[in-house]
Short mmCIF file of C-alpha atoms in Angstrom, two decimals:
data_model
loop_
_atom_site.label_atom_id
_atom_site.label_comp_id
_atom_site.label_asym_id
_atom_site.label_seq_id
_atom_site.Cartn_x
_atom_site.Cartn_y
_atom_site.Cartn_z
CA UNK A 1 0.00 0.00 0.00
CA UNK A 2 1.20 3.52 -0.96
CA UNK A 3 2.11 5.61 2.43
CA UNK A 4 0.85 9.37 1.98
CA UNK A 5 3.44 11.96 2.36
CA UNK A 6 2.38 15.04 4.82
CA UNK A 7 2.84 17.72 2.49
CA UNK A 8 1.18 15.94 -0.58
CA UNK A 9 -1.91 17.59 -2.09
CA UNK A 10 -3.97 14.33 -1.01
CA UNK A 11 -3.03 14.96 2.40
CA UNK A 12 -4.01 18.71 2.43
CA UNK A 13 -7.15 17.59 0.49
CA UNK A 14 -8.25 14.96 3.88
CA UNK A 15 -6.98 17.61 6.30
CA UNK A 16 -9.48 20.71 4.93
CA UNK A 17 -12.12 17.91 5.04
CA UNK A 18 -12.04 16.64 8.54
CA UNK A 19 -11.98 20.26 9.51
CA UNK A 20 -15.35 21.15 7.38
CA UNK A 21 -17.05 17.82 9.03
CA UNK A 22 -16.13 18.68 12.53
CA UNK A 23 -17.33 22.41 12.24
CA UNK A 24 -20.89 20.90 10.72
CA UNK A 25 -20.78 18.46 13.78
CA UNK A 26 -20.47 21.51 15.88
CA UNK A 27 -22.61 24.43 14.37
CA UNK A 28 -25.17 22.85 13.21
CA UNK A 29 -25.56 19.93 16.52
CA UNK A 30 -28.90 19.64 18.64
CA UNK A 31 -29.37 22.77 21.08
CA UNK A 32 -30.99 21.05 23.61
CA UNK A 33 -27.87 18.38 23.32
CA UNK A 34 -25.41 21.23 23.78
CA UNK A 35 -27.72 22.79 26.39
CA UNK A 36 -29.54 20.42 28.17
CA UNK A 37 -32.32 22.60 28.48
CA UNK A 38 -35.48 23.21 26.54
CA UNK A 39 -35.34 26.52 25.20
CA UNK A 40 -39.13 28.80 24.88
CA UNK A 41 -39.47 30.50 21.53
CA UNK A 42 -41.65 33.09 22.84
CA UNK A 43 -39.77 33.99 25.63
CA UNK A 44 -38.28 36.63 23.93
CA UNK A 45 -41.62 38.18 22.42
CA UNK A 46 -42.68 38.37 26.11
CA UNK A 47 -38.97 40.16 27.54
CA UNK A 48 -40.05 42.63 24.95
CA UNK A 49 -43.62 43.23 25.57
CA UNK A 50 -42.28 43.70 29.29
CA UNK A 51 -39.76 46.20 28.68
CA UNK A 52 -42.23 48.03 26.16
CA UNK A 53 -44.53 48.53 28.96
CA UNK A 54 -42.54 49.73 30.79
CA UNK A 55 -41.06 52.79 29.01
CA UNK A 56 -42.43 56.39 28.77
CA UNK A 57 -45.56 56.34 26.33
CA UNK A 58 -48.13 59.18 24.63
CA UNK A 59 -51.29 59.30 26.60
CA UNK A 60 -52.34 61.51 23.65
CA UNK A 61 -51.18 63.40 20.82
CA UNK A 62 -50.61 66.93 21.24
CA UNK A 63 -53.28 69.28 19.76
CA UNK A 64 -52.52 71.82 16.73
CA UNK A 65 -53.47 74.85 18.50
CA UNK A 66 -54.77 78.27 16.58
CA UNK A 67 -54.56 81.90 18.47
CA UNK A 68 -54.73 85.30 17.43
CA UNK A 69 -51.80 87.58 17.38
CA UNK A 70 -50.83 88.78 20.61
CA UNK A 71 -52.90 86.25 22.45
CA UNK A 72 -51.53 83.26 24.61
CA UNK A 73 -50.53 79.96 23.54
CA UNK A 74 -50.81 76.69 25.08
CA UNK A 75 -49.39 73.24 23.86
CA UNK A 76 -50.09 70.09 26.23
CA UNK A 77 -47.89 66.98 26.33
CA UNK A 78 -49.13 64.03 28.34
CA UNK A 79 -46.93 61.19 29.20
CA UNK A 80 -47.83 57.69 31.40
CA UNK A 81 -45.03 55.91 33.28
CA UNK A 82 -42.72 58.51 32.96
CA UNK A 83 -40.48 57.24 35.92
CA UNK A 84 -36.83 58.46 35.84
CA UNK A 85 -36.84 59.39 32.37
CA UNK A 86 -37.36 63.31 31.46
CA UNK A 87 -39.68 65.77 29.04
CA UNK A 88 -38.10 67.84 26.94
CA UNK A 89 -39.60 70.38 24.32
CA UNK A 90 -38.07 71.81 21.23
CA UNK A 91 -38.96 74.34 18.54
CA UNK A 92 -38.38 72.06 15.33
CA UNK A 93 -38.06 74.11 12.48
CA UNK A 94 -35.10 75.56 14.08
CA UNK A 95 -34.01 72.77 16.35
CA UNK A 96 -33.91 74.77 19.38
CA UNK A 97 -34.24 73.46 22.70
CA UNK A 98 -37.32 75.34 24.86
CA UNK A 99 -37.00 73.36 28.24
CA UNK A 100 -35.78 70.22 30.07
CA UNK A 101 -37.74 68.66 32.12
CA UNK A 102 -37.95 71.35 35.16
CA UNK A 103 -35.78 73.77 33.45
CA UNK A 104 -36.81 76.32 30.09
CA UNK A 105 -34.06 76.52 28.59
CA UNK A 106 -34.77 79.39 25.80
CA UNK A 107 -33.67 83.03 26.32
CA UNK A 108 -37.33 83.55 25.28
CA UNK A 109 -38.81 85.44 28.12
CA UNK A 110 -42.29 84.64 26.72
CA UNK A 111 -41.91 80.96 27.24
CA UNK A 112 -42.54 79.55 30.04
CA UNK A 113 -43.52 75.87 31.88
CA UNK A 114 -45.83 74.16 33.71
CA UNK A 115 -46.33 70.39 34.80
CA UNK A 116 -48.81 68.51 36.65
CA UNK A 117 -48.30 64.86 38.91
CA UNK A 118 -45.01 64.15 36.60
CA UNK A 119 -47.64 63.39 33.74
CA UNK A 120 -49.06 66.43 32.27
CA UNK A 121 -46.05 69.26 30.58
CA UNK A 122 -47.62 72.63 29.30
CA UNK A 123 -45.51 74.68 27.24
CA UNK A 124 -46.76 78.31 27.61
CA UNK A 125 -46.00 81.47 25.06
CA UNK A 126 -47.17 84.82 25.91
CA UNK A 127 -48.39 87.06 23.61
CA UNK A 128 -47.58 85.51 20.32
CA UNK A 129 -46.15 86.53 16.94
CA UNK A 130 -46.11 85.88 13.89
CA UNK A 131 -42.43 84.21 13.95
CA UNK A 132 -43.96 81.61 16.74
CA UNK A 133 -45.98 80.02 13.59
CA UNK A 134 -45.27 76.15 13.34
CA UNK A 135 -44.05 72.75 14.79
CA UNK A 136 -43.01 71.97 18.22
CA UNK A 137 -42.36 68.61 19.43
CA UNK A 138 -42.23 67.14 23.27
CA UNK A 139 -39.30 64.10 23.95
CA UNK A 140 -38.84 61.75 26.21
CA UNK A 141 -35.18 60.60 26.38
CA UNK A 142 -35.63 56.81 26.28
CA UNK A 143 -33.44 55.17 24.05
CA UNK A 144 -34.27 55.14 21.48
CA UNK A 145 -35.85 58.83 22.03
CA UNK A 146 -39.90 59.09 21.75
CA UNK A 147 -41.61 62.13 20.82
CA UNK A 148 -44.63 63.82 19.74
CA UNK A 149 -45.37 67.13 17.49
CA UNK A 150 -48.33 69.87 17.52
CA UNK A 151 -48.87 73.02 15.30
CA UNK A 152 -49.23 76.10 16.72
CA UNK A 153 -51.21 78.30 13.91
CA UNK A 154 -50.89 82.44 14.76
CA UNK A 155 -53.53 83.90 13.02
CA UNK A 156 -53.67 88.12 12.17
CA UNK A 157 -56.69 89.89 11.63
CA UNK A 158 -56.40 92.43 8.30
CA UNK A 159 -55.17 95.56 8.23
CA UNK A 160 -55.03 97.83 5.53
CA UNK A 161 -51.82 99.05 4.10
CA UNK A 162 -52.65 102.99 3.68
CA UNK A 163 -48.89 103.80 1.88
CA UNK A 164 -50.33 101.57 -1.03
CA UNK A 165 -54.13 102.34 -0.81
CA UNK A 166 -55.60 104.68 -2.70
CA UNK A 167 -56.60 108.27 -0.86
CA UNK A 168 -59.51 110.58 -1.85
CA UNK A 169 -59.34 111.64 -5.44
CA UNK A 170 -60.41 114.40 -7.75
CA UNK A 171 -61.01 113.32 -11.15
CA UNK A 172 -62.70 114.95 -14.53
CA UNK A 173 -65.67 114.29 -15.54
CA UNK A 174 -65.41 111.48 -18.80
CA UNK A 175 -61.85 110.48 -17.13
CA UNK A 176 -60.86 106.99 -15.74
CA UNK A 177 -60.69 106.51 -12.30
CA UNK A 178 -58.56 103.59 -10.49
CA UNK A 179 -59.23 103.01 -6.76
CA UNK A 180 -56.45 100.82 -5.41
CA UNK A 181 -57.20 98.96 -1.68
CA UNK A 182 -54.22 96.36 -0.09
CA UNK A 183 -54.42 94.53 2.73
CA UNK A 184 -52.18 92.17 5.19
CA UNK A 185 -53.10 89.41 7.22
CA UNK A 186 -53.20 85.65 8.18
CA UNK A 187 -55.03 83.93 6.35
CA UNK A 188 -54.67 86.48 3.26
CA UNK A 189 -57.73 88.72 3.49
CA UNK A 190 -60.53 89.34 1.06
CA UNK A 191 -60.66 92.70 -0.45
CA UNK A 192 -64.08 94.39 -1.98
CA UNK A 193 -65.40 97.64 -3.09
CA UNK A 194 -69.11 99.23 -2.11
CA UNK A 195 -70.51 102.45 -1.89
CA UNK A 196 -71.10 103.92 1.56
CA UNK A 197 -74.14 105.02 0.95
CA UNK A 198 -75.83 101.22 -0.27
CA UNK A 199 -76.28 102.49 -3.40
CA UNK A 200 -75.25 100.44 -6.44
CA UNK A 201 -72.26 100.76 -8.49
CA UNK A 202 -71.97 101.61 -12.55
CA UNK A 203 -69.27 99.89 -13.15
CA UNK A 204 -68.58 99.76 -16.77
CA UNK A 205 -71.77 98.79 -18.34
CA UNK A 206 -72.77 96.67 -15.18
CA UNK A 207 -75.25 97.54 -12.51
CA UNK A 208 -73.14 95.80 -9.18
CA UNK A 209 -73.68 96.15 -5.72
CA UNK A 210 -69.98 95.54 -4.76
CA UNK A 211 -66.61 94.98 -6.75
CA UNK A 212 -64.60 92.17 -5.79
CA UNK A 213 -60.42 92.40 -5.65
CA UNK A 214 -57.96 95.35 -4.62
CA UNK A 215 -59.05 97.38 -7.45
CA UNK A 216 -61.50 99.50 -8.96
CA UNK A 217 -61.21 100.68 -12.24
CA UNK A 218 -63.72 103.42 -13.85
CA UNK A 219 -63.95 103.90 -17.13
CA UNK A 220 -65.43 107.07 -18.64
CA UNK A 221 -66.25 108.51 -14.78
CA UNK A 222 -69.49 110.04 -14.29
CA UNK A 223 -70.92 112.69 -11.68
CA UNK A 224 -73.39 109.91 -10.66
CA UNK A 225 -70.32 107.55 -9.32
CA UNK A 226 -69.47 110.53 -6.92
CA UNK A 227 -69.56 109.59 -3.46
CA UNK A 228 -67.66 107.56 -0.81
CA UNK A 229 -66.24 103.96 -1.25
CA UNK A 230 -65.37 101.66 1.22
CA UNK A 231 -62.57 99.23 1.07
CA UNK A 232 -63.53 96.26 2.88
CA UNK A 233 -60.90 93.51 4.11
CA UNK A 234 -61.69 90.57 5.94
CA UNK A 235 -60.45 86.85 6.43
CA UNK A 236 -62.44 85.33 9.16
CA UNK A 237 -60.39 86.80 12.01
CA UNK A 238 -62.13 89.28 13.55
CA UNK A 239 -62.59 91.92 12.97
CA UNK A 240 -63.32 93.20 9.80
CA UNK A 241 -61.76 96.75 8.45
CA UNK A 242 -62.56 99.27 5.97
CA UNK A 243 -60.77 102.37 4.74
CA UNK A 244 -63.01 105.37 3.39
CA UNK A 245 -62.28 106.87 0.16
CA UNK A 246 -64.37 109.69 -1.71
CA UNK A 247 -64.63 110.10 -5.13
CA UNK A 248 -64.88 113.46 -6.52
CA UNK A 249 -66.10 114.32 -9.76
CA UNK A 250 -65.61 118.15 -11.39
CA UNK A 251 -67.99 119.09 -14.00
CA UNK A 252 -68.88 122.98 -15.02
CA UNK A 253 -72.68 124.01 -13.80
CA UNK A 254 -75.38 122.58 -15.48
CA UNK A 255 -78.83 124.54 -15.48
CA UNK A 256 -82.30 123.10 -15.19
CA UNK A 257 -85.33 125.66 -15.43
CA UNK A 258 -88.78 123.41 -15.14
CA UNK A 259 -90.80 126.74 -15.94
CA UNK A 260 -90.15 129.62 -18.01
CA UNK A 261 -92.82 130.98 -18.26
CA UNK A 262 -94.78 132.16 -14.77
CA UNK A 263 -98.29 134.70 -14.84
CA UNK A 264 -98.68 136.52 -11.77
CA UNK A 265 -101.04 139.62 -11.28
CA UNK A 266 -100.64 143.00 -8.98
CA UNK A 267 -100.60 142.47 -5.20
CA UNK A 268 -99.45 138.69 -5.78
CA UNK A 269 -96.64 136.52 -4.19
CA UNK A 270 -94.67 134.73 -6.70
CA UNK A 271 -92.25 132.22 -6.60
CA UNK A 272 -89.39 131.47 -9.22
CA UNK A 273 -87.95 128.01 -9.26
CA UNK A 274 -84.00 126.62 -10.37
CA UNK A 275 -81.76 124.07 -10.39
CA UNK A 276 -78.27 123.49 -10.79
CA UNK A 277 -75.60 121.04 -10.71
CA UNK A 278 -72.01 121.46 -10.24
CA UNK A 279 -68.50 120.64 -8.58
CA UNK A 280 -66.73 122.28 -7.55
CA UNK A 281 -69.34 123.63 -5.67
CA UNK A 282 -71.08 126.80 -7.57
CA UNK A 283 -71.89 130.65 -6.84
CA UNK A 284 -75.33 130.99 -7.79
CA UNK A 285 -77.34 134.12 -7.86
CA UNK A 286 -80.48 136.05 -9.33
CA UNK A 287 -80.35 139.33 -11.73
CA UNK A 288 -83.05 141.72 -13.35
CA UNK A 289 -84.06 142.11 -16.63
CA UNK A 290 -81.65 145.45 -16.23
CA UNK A 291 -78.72 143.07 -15.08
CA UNK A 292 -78.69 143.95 -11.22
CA UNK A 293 -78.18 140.95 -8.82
CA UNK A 294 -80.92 140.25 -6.46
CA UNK A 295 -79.88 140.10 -2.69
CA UNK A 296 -82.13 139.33 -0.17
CA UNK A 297 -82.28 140.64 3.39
CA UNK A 298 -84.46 138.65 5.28
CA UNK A 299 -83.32 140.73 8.48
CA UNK A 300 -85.48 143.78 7.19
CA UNK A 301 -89.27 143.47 7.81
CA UNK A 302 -91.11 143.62 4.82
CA UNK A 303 -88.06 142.79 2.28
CA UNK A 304 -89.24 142.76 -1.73
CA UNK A 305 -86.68 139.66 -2.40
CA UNK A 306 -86.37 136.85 -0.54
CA UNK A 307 -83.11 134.08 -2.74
CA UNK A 308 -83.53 130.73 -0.89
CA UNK A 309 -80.83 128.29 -1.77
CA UNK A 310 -80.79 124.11 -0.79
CA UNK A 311 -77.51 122.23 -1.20
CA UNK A 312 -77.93 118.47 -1.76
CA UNK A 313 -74.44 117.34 -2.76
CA UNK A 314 -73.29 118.00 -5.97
CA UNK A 315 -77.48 119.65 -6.60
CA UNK A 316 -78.52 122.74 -5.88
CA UNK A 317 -82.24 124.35 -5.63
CA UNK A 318 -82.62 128.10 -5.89
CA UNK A 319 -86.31 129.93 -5.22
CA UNK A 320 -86.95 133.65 -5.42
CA UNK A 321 -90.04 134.95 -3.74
CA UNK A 322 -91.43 138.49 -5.03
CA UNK A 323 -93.71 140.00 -2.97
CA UNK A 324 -96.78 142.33 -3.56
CA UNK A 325 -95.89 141.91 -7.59
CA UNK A 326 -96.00 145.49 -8.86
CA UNK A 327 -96.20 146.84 -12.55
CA UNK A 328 -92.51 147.38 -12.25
CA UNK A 329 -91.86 143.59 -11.31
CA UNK A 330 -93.17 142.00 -14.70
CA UNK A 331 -89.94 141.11 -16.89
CA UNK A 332 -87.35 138.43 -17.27
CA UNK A 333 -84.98 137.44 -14.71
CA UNK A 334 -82.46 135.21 -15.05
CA UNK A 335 -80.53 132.49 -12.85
CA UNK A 336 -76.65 132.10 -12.93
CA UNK A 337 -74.61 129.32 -11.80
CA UNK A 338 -70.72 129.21 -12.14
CA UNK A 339 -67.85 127.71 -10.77
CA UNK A 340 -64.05 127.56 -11.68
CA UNK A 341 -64.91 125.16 -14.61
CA UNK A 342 -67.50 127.38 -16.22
CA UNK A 343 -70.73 129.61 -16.06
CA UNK A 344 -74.37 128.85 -16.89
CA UNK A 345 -77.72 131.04 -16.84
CA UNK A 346 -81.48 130.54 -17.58
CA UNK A 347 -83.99 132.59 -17.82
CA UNK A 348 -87.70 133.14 -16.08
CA UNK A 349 -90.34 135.35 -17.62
CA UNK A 350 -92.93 136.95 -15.47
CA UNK A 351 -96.15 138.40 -17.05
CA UNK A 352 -98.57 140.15 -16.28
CA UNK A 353 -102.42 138.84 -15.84
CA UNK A 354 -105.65 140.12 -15.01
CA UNK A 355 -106.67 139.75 -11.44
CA UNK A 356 -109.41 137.46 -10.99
CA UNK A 357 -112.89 138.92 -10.29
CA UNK A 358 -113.76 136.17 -7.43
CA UNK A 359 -112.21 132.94 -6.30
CA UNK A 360 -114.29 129.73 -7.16
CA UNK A 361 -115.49 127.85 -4.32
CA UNK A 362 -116.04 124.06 -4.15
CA UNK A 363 -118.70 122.89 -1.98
CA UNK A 364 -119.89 119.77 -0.13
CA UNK A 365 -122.99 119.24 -1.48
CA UNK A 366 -123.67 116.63 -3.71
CA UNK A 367 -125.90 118.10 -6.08
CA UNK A 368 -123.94 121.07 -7.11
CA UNK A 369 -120.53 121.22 -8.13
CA UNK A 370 -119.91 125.01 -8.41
CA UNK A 371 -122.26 128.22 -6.53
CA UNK A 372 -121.02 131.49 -6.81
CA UNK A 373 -121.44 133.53 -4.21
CA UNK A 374 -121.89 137.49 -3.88
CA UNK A 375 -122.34 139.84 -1.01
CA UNK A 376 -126.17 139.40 -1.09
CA UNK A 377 -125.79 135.50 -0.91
CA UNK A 378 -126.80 134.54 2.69
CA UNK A 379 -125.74 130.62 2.80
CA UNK A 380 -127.23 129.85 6.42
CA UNK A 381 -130.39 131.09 4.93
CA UNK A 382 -130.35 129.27 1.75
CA UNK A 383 -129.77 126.08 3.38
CA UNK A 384 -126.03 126.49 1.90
CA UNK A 385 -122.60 124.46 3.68
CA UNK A 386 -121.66 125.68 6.85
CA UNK A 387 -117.51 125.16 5.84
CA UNK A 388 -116.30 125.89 2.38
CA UNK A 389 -112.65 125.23 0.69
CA UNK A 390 -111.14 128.09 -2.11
CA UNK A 391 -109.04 126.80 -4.78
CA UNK A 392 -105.74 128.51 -5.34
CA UNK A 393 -106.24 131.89 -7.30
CA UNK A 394 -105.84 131.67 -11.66
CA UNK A 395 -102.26 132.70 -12.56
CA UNK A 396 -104.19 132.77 -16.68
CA UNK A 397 -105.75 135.57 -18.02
CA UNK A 398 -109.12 134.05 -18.13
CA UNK A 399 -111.68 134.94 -14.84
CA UNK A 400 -114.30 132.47 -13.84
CA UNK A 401 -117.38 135.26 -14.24
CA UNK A 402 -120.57 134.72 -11.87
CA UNK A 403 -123.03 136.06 -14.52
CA UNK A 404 -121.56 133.00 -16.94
CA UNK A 405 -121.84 130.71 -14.21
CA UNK A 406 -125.51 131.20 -13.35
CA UNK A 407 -125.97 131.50 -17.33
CA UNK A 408 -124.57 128.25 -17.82
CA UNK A 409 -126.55 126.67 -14.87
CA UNK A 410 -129.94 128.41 -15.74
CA UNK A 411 -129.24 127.84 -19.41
CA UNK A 412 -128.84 124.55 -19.12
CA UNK A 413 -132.20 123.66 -17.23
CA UNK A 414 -134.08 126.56 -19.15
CA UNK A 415 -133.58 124.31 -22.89
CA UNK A 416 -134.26 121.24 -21.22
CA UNK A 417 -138.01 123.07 -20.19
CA UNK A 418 -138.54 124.52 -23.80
CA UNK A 419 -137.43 121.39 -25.00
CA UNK A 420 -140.25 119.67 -23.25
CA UNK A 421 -143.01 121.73 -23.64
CA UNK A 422 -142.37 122.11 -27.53
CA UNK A 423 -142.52 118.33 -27.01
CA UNK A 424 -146.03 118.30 -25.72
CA UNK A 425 -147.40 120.92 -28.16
CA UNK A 426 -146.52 118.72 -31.35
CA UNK A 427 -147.97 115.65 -29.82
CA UNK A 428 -151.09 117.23 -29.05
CA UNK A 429 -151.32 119.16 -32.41
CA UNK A 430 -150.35 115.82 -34.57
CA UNK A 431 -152.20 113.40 -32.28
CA UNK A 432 -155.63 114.79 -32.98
#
């Protein structure tokens, strides 16, 4: 038989072989042979579930929290079995460390802390800004650490922003306006337009009640969009603000007469009626038929001329009263209006009528619409009304005459009588 030499491959070959068997042998031999015990499979499962109840765990999440600016803030974290381990709280956007356990640890002098039976740890901020806007997060330093997170929303109520909001403006008539109206706040507010007054808007063709967004645009501007505007800004923190803006419009005086032509007759009040329109505001006055302005001075008793004049914005009513109309009264007189954008007039003619004889008088009786009455006429005798109501006087030429009244009444009843007994005579003639 062939003897194997040490160093020969074949030997090397048996050696690395034994060795592989014997490490099989070993690794892969019967635990409970190398042990001599009988080993639990869910023993460790159960170690774990021990030691997990154990640790530091949540009671709860901690709430997202929403205050107003300059309000207080405060974020709750609750934590069962806390035992020797310790709460911490940190800002997390910008990793900063608020407090330890007992201890705040910010420079923040409007944080502070609170904590109740080792379980309950309130973070408090006073009077909080905008910058304190997002996440903070409460750890416990188990190993590996456990934590929780909460938002703290800071919420701003609008404000208007008056270096880039429109003030009140003067604008010409036919021009383009633009109103301009921004606003800051949290949540970005909502910006609309409205009149002060209620009244609805012309807004380029449109009939609106309000415009929506920061701007309002005019084309082709109008006296009737003259007025006040509000800029409203709101985004459901309260409260609400507005900024008032007034729209001016300049136009030159416009003149409206309703009646040029007035009768009045000697010993008569009479009243001449104008209007105007115009801004800026206008000087408005009467004159003669000679050219000489009309002033009135109600302060002497018995004055000739009394001017009355009623502003209603951008209107303007003017009456003259003449009293105890005399021959020399009759004429044209004429009503000016100007301001710095032009000058206006109309005219008024008074003439001259005949004074009425007698008033008419309207009774209550049913039977007869008009009586006419002289000084003879004794109405408690003739059974007559015991109140009676005068019409206002004629301001025409034409007189209601009494003679032509009782004419017209007597007249009347007279044909119907001749009529009937002309009536009779034929049928007593022909019927024979």
């Amino acid at each position: 038989m062939e003897t194997l030499q040490v160093n020969s491959p074949a030997w090397n070959l048996m050696i690395c072989f034994c060795l592989f068997i014997t490490s099989v042998i070993i690794v892969g031999g019967n635990p409970q042979q190398q042990t001599g015990k009988e080993v639990d499979p869910n023993a460790n499962s159960v170690n774990q579930f021990s030691h997990e109840m154990s640790m530091p765990r949540f009671a709860e999440p901690i709430p997202n929290v929403t205050v107003s600016i300059g309000r207080d803030a405060l974020l709750a974290c609750v934590v069962d079995n806390l035992r020797g381990f310790k709460v911490a709280w940190v800002r997390v956007d910008t990793q900063t460390i608020l407090s330890i356990h007992h201890n705040v640890i910010t420079q923040n002098p409007r944080v502070t802390l609170s904590y109740n039976d080792h379980r309950s740890w309130y973070l408090h901020i006073r009077d909080v800004h905008e910058e304190d806007r997002g996440w903070y997060m409460c750890q416990v330093n188990t190993d590996p650490m456990r934590s929780r997170q909460g938002y703290l929303q800071v919420v701003v109520p609008p404000s208007i922003i008056d270096k880039e909001t429109s003030t009140d403006m003067v604008v010409r008539e036919a021009s383009n306006a633009t109103l301009i109206c921004k606003a800051a706040g949290y949540p970005e507010p909502y910006v609309m337009w409205r009149r002060e007054d209620g009244d609805d808007i012309n807004y380029n063709g449109d009939t609106v009640n309000f415009i929506d967004g920061e701007v309002l645009h005019i084309t082709r501007v109008s006296r009737l969009h003259m007025g006040a505007y509000l800029c409203i800004a709101s985004n459901g923190v309260p409260p609400s603000i507005s900024k008032r803006v007034t729209l001016k419009v300049q136009f030159p005086p416009m003149l409206t007469i309703s009646n040029q032509l007035v009768g009045g007759y000697i010993g008569q009040d009479i009243k001449l009626e104008c209007h105007t329109e115009a801004f800026p505001t206008s000087i408005n006055f009467w004159t003669t038929e000679k050219g000489d302005m009309i002033v009135s001075d109600m302060t002497v008793s018995g004055e000739k001329y009394e001017a009355i004049s009623t502003d209603s914005g951008y209107n303007k009513y003017m009456i003259l009263k003449i009293r105890k109309l005399s021959p020399q009264d009759f004429g044209s007189y004429k009503c000016v209006a100007k301001n710095s954008l032009g000058e206006t007039d109309g005219f008024i003619k008074l003439d001259q009528i005949a004074v009425p004889s007698r008033p008419m008088v309207i009774t209550d009786e049913p039977d007869d619409d008009l009586k006419d009455y002289d000084d003879s006429d004794n109405d408690v005798g003739n059974g007559g009304p015991s109140e009676t109501v005068f019409n206002s006087l004629p301001t025409d030429n034409s007189s209601l005459n009494s003679d032509a009244v009782r004419w017209s009444r007597d007249g009347f009843f007279g044909w119907i009588t001749s009529a009937g007994f002309c009536w009779m005579a034929t049928a007593l003639i022909f019927g024979r």
